[in-house]
XYZ file of C-alpha atoms in Angstrom:
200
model
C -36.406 92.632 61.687
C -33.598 90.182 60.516
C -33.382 89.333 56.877
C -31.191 86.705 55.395
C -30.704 84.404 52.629
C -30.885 80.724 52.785
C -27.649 78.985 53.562
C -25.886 77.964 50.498
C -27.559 76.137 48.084
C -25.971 73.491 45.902
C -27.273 75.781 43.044
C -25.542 78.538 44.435
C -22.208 76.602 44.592
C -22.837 76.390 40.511
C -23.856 79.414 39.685
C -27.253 78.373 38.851
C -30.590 80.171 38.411
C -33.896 79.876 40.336
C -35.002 75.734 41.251
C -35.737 74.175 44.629
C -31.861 72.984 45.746
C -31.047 71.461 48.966
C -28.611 72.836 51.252
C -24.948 72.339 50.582
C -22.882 71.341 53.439
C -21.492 74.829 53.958
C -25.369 75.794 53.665
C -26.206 73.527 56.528
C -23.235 74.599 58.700
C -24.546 78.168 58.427
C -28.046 77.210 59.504
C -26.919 76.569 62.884
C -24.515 79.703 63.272
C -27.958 81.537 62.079
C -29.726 79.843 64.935
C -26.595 80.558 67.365
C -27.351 84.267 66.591
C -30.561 83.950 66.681
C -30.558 82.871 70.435
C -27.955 85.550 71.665
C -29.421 88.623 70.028
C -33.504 87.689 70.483
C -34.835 89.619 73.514
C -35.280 86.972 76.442
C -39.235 88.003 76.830
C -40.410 87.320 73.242
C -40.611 84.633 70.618
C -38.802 85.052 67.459
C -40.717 84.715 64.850
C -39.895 82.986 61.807
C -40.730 83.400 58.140
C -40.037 82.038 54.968
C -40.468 80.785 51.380
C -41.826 77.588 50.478
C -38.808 76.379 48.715
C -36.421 73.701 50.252
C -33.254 75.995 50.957
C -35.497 78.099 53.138
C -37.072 75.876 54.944
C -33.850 74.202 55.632
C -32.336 76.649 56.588
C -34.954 77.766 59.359
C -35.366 74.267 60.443
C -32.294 74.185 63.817
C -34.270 77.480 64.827
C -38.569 76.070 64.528
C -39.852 73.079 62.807
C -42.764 75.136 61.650
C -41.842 78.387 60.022
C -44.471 80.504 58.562
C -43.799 79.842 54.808
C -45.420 82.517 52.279
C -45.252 81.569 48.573
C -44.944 85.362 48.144
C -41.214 84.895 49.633
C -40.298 82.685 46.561
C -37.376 83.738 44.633
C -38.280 85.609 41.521
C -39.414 83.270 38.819
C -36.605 83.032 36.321
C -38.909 81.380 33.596
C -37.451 79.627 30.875
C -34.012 80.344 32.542
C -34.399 78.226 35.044
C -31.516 76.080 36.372
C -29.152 77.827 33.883
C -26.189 79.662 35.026
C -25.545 83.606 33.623
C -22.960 82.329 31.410
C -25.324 79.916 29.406
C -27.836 82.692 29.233
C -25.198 85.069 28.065
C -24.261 82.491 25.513
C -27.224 80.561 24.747
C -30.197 83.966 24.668
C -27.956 86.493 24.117
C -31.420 88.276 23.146
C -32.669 87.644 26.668
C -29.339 88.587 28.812
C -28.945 92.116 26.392
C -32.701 93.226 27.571
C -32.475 92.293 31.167
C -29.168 94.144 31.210
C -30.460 97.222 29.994
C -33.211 97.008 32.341
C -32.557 94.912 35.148
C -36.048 96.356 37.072
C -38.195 95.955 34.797
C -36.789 93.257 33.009
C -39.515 89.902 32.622
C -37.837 86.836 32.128
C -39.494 84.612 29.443
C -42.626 82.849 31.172
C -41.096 84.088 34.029
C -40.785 87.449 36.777
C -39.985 91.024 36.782
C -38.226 93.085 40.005
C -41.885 94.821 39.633
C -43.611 91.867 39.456
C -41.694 90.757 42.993
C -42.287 94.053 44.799
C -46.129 93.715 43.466
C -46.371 89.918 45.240
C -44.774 91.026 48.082
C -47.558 93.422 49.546
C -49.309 91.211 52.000
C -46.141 90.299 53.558
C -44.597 93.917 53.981
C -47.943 94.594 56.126
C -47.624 91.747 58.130
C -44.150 92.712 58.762
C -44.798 96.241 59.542
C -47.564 95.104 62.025
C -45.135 92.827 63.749
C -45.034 93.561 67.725
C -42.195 90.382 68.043
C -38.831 90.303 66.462
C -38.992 88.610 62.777
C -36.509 86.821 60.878
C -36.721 86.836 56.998
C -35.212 83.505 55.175
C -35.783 84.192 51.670
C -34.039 84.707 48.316
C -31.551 87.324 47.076
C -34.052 89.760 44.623
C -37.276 89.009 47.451
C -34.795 90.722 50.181
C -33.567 93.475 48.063
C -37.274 94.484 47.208
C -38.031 93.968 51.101
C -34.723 96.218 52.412
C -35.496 98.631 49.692
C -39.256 99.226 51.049
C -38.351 99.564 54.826
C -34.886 101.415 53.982
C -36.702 103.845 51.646
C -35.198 103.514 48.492
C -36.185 103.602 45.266
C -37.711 100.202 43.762
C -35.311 101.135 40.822
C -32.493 100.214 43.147
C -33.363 96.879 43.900
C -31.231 95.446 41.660
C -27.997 96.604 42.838
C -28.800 96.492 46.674
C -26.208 94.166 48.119
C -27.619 91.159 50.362
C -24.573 88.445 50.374
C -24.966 85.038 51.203
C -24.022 84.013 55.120
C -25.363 87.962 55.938
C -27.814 88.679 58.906
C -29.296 92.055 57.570
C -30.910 93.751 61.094
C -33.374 96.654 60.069
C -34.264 98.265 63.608
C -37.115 100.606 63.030
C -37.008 103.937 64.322
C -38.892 107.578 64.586
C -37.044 108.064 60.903
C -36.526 104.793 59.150
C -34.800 101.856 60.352
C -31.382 101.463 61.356
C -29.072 99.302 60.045
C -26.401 96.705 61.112
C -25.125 93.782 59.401
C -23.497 90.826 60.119
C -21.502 88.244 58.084
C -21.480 84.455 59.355
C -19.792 81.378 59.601
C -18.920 79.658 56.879
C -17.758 82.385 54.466
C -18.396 81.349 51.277
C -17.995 83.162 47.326
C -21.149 84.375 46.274
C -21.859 83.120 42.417
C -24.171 85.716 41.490
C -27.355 83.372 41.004
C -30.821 84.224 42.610
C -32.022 87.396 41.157
């Protein structure tokens, strides 16, 4: 199982919360070293196969590996609500009501009009099935908070945790199942670029 984020977003290059981006050209540059890797670490005999959100960066970001990706709208980034399109620092300055709760409880947390962490791991069911009934090696293009609750589940640890779990932009995550877990490597791509902090 290979999890990643989307390539850069132009959202991600501002800081920005949540909305349907396009790729920046750093995101675009690291959609083909994803689907360089992809080639030299799949197993000759089987067919990748490829999953991911419904939302643009995604999608993009899948499309130099298949031109039809299964896309689940259960591997949408959480839904930041009213928050939306702003960055942390307006929603530290502009609902400091809003940033104070979801600081003290990052989890649980429910933006206005918008997601929890727990509402996430809830959505998420069907597709950690599906995943765990795989036979073929899967790749995972989704959003920062959707992978954490995903590497938390198959890494065993707690849901608490999400929030915290690292998954950096430009980052293959490979979870290799075995007898007692999964084992874990991890490996950072082509073009490195600062993480902003936005997406979950």
């Amino acid at each position: 199982i290979w999890l990643t984020r989307h390539g850069q977003s132009d959202y991600n290059q501002h800081g920005r919360i949540g909305g349907d981006p396009e790729l920046s050209p750093a995101g675009e540059e690291y959609a083909k070293h994803l689907a360089e890797f992809v080639r030299k670490n799949a197993p000759r005999d089987q067919e990748v196969a490829v999953w991911t959100s419904t939302l643009r960066r995604t999608i993009q970001t899948a499309t130099k590996i298949t031109r039809s990706p299964r896309t689940w709208r259960a591997l949408d980034e959480i839904d930041a609500g009213v928050c939306d399109g702003m960055t942390y620092d307006q929603v530290r300055i502009e609902m400091p009501d809003v940033w104070a709760a979801r600081s003290a409880d990052k989890f649980r947390y429910r933006y206005p009009r918008g997601e929890s962490y727990e509402d996430v791991i809830q959505r998420l069911d069907p597709v950690i099935i599906q995943l765990e009934r795989q036979r073929s090696p899967t790749l995972v293009i989704a959003h920062q908070a959707v992978l954490r609750a995903i590497y938390a589940y198959l890494m065993d640890r707690p849901p608490s945790e999400c929030p915290s779990i690292s998954v950096p932009l430009h980052t293959v995550i490979q979870l290799t199942p075995t007898a007692y877990g999964c084992e874990e490597k991890r490996f950072a791509l082509p073009p490195h670029v600062e993480d902003q902090g936005a997406g979950g």
